[in-house]
GROMACS .gro file of C-alpha atoms in nm:
model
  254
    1UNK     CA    1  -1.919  -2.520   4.007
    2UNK     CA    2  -1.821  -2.760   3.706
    3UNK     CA    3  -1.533  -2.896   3.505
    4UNK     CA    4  -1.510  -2.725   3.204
    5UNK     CA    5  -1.364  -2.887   2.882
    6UNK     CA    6  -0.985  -2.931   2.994
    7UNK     CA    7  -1.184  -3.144   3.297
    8UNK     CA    8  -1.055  -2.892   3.509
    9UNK     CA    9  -1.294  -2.757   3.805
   10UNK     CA   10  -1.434  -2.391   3.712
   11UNK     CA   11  -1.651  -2.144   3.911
   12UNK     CA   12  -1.787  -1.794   3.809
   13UNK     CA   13  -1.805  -1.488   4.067
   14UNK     CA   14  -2.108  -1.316   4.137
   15UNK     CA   15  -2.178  -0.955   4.165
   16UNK     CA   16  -2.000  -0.894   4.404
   17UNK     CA   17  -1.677  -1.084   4.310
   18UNK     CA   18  -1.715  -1.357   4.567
   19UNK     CA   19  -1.692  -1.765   4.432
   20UNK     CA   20  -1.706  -2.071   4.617
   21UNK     CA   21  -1.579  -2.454   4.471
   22UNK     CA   22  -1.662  -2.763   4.684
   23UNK     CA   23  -1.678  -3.113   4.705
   24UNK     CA   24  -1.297  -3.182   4.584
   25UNK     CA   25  -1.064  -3.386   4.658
   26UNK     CA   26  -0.769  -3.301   4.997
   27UNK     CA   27  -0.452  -3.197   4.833
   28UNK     CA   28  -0.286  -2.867   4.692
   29UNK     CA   29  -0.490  -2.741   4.409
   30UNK     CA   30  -0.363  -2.471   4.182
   31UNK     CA   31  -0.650  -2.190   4.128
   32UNK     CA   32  -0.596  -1.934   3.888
   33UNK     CA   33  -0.789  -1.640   3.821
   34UNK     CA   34  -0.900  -1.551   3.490
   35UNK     CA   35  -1.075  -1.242   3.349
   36UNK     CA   36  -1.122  -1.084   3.020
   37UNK     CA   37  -0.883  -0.749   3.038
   38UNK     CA   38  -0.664  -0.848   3.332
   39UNK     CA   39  -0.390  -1.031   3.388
   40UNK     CA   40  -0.438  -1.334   3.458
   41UNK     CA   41  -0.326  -1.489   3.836
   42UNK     CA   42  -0.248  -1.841   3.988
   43UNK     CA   43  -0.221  -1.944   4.333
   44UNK     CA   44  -0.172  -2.239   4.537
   45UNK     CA   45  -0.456  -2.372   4.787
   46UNK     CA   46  -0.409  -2.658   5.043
   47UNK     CA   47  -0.715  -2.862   5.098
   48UNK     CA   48  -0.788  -3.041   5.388
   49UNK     CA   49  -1.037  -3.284   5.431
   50UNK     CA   50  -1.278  -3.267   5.712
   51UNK     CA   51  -1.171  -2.836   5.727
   52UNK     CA   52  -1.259  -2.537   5.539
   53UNK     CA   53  -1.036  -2.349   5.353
   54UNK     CA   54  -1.020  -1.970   5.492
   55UNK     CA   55  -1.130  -1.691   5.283
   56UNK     CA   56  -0.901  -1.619   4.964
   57UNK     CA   57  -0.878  -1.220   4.856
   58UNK     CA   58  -0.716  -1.226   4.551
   59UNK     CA   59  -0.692  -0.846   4.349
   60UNK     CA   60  -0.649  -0.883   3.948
   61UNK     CA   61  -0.451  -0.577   3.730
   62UNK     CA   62  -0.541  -0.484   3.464
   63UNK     CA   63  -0.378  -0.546   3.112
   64UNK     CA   64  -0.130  -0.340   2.961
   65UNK     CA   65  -0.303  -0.247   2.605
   66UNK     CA   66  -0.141  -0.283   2.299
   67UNK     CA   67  -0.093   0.082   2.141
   68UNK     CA   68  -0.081  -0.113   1.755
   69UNK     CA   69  -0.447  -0.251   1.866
   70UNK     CA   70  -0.556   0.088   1.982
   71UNK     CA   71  -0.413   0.274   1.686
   72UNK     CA   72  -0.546   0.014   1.428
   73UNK     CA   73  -0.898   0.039   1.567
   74UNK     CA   74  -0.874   0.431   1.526
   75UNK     CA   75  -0.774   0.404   1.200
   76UNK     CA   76  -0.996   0.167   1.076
   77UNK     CA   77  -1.246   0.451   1.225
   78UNK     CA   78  -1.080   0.683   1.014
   79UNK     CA   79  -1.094   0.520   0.719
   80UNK     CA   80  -1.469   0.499   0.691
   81UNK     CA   81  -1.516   0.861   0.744
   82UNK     CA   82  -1.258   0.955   0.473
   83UNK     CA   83  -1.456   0.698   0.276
   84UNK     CA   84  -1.750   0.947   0.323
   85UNK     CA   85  -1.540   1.266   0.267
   86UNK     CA   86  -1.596   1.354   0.612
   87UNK     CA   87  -1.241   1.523   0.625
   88UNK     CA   88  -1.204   1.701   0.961
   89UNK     CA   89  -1.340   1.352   1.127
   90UNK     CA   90  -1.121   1.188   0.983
   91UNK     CA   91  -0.784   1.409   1.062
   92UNK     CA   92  -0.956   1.452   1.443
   93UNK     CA   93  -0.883   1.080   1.475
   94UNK     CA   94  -0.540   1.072   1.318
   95UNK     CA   95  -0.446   1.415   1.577
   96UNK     CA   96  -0.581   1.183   1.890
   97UNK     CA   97  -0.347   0.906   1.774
   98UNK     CA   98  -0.039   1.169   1.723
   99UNK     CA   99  -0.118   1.276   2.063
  100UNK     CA  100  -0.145   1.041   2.248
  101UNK     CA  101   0.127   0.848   2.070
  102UNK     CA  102   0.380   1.081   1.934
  103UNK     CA  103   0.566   0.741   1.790
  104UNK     CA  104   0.304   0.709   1.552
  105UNK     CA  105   0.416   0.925   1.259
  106UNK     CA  106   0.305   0.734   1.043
  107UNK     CA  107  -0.038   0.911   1.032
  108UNK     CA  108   0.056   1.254   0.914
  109UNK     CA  109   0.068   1.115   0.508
  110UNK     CA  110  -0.344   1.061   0.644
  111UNK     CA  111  -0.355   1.402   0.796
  112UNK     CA  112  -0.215   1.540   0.475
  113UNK     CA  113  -0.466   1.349   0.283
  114UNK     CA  114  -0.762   1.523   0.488
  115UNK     CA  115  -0.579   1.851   0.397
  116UNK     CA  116  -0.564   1.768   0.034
  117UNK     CA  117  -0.960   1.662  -0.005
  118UNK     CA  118  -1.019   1.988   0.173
  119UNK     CA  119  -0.808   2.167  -0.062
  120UNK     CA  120  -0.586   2.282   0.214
  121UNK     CA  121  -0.285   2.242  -0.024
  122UNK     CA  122  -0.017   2.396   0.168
  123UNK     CA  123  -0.114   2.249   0.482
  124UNK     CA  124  -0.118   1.929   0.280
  125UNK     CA  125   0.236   1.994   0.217
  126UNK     CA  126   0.350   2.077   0.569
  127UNK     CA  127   0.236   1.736   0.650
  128UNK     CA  128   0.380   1.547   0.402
  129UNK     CA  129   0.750   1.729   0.495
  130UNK     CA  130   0.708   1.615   0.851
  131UNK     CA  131   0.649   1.259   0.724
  132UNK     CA  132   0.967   1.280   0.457
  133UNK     CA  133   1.176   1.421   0.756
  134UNK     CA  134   1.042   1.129   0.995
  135UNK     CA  135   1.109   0.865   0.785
  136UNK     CA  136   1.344   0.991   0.495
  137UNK     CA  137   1.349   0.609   0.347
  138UNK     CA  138   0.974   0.640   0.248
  139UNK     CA  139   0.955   0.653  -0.091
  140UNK     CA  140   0.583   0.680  -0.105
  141UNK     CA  141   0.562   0.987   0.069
  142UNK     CA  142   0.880   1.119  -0.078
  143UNK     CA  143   0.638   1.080  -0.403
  144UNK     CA  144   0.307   1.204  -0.309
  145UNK     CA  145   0.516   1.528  -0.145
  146UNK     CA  146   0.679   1.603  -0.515
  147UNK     CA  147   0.378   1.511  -0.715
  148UNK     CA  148   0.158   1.783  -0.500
  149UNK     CA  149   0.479   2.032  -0.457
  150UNK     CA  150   0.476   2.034  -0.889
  151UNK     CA  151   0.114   2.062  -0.892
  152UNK     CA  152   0.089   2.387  -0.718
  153UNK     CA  153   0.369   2.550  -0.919
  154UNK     CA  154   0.640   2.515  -0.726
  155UNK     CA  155   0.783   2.272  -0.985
  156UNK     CA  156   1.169   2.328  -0.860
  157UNK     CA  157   1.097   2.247  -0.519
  158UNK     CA  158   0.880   1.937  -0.648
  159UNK     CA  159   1.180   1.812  -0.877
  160UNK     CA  160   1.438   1.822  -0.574
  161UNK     CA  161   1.210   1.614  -0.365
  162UNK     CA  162   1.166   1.355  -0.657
  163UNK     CA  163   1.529   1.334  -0.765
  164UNK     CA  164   1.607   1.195  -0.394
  165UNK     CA  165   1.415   0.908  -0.569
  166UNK     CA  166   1.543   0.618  -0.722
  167UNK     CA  167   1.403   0.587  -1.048
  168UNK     CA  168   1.429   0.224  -0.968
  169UNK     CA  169   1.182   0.185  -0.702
  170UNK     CA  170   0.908   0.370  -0.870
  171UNK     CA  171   0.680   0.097  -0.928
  172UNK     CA  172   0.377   0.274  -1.076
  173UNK     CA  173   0.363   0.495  -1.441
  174UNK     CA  174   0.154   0.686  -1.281
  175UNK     CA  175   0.401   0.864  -1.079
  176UNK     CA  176   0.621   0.984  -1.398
  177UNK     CA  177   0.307   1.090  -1.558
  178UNK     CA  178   0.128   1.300  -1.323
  179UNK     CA  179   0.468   1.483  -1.262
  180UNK     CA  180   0.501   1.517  -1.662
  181UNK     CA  181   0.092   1.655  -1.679
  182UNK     CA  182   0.248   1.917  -1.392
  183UNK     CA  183   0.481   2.047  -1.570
  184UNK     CA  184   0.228   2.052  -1.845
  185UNK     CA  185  -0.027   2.266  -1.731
  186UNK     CA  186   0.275   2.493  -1.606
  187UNK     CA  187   0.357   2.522  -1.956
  188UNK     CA  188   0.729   2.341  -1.896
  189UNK     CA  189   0.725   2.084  -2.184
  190UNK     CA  190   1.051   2.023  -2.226
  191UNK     CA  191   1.067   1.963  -1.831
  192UNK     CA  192   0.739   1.709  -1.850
  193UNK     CA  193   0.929   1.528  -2.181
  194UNK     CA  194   1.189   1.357  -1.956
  195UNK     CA  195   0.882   1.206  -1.702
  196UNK     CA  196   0.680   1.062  -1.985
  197UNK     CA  197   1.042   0.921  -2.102
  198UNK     CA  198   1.119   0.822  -1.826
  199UNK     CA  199   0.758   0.619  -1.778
  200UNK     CA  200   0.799   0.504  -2.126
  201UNK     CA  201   1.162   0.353  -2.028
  202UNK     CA  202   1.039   0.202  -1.749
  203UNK     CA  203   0.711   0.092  -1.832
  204UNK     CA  204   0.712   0.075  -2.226
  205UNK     CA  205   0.329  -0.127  -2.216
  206UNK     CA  206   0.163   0.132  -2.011
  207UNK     CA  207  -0.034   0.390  -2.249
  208UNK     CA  208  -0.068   0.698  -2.110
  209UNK     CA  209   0.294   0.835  -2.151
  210UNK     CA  210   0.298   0.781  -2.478
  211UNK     CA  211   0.019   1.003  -2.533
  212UNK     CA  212   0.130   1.276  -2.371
  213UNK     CA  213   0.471   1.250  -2.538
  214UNK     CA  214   0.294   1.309  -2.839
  215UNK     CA  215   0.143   1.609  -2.759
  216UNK     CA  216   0.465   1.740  -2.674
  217UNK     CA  217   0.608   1.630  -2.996
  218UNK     CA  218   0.328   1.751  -3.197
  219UNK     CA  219   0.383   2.123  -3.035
  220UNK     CA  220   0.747   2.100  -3.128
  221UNK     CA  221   0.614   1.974  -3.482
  222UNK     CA  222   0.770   1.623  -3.485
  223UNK     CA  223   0.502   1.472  -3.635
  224UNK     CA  224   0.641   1.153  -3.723
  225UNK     CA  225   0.773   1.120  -3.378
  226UNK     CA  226   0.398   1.232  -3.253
  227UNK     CA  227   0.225   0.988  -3.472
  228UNK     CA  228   0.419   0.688  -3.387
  229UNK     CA  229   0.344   0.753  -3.028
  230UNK     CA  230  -0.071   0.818  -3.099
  231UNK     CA  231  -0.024   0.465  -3.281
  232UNK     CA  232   0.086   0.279  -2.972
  233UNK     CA  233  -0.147   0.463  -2.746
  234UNK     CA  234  -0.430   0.347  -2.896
  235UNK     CA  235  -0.265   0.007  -2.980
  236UNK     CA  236  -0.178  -0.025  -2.554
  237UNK     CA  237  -0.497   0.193  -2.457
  238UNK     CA  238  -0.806   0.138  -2.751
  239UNK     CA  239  -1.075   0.230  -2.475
  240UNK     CA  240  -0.939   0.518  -2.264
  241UNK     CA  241  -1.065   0.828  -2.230
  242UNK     CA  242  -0.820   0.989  -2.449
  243UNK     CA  243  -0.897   0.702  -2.707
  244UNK     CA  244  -1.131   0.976  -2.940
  245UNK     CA  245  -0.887   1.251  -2.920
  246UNK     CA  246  -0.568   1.061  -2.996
  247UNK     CA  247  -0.748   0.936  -3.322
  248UNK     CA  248  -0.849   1.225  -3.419
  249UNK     CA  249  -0.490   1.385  -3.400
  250UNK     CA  250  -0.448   1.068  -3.616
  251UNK     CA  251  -0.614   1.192  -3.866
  252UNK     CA  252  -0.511   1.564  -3.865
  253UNK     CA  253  -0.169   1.437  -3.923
  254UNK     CA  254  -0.213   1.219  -4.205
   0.00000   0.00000   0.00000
């Protein structure tokens, strides 16, 4: 036995759980009983001097754990696997979490992402409706569920889901334009027009609407309208990707 740095006396079990403390002073000592993973427990102990104190059987419980420290470990577990594309892992974790804590809806935006990266669209989907009809004040998933409805052609069903959206608390261009490029590659310009607008309201210095607004305008020959817009793509965007062809339709229009 020994004081330990409160100067309060401190003994260790052994193997078997048993302890012994001796050589204090007569008086009523408070002992409590401490272990990592249990609750901890204090008594009260009556010391004599001259006398031995009787045998003391004291039986610790064990902690409650805390679900969020559970469910953060598991998906900090997750995480690293859908770092490695390791998709079924990952979604295997998220599952155990829904099971075992139903509360935790949170996950199935994850288990739509392991879906997704497997190409699993529709499942994708499913998931992503579950998590809208959760937690219908979600923008973010509200998003991601229109974005992925518009990119597999069902561009109607996409559009309701993103009109439930505040313009206003879209806080990325990126949303407006990857709905616009949808509608693109579905051959709905006139549809895609009001996103890139819509970006180019909202976010007037980010390039990419702009240059997609002028490939719109440049099918529907406005090609004053399309060259102003190339102009301040490459004047917001001189480096990206779409830097050489946005020059070149430059030049084809002068």
């Amino acid at each position: 036995a020994k004081t330990n740095n409160k100067g309060e006396w401190a003994a260790k079990t052994n193997n078997k759980g048993e302890w012994a403390l001796g050589g204090i002073a007569p008086g009523a000592w408070h002992v409590d009983f401490d272990k990592a993973g249990y609750d901890s427990v204090r008594i009260t102990v009556s010391v004599e001097e001259l006398s031995r104190v009787p045998p003391i059987q004291t039986k610790l419980k064990q902690s409650a754990v805390d679900p969020n420290t559970v469910i953060q470990a598991e998906l900090l577990k997750a995480s690293g696997l859908l770092g490695e594309k390791k998709f079924g892992g990952a979604r295997a974790i998220y599952e155990g979490i829904l099971a075992k804590y139903p509360q935790a809806y949170q996950v199935e935006p994850l288990i739509a992402r392991t879906y997704y990266g497997e190409q699993q669209y529709d499942k994708a989907i499913d998931h992503l409706k579950i998590a809208v009809a959760k937690d219908p004040g979600s923008i973010e998933n509200k998003l991601l569920l229109g974005n992925i409805l518009i990119e597999r052609g069902r561009a109607e069903e996409g559009r309701r889901v993103l009109a439930s959206v505040d313009d206003a608390a879209v806080k990325d261009p990126t949303t407006f334009v990857n709905v616009g490029i949808g509608l693109i590659n579905q051959e709905k310009p006139d549809e895609a027009l009001v996103y890139f607008e819509k970006a180019i309201g909202r976010f007037p210095q980010s390039g990419d609407a702009y240059y997609y607004r002028a490939l719109i305008r440049l099918q529907k020959d406005d090609r004053e309208g399309a060259k102003a817009d190339l102009k301040k793509f490459l004047e917001l965007a001189p480096n990206a990707p779409e830097a050489a062809a946005a020059r070149k339709a430059l030049e084809q229009i002068k």
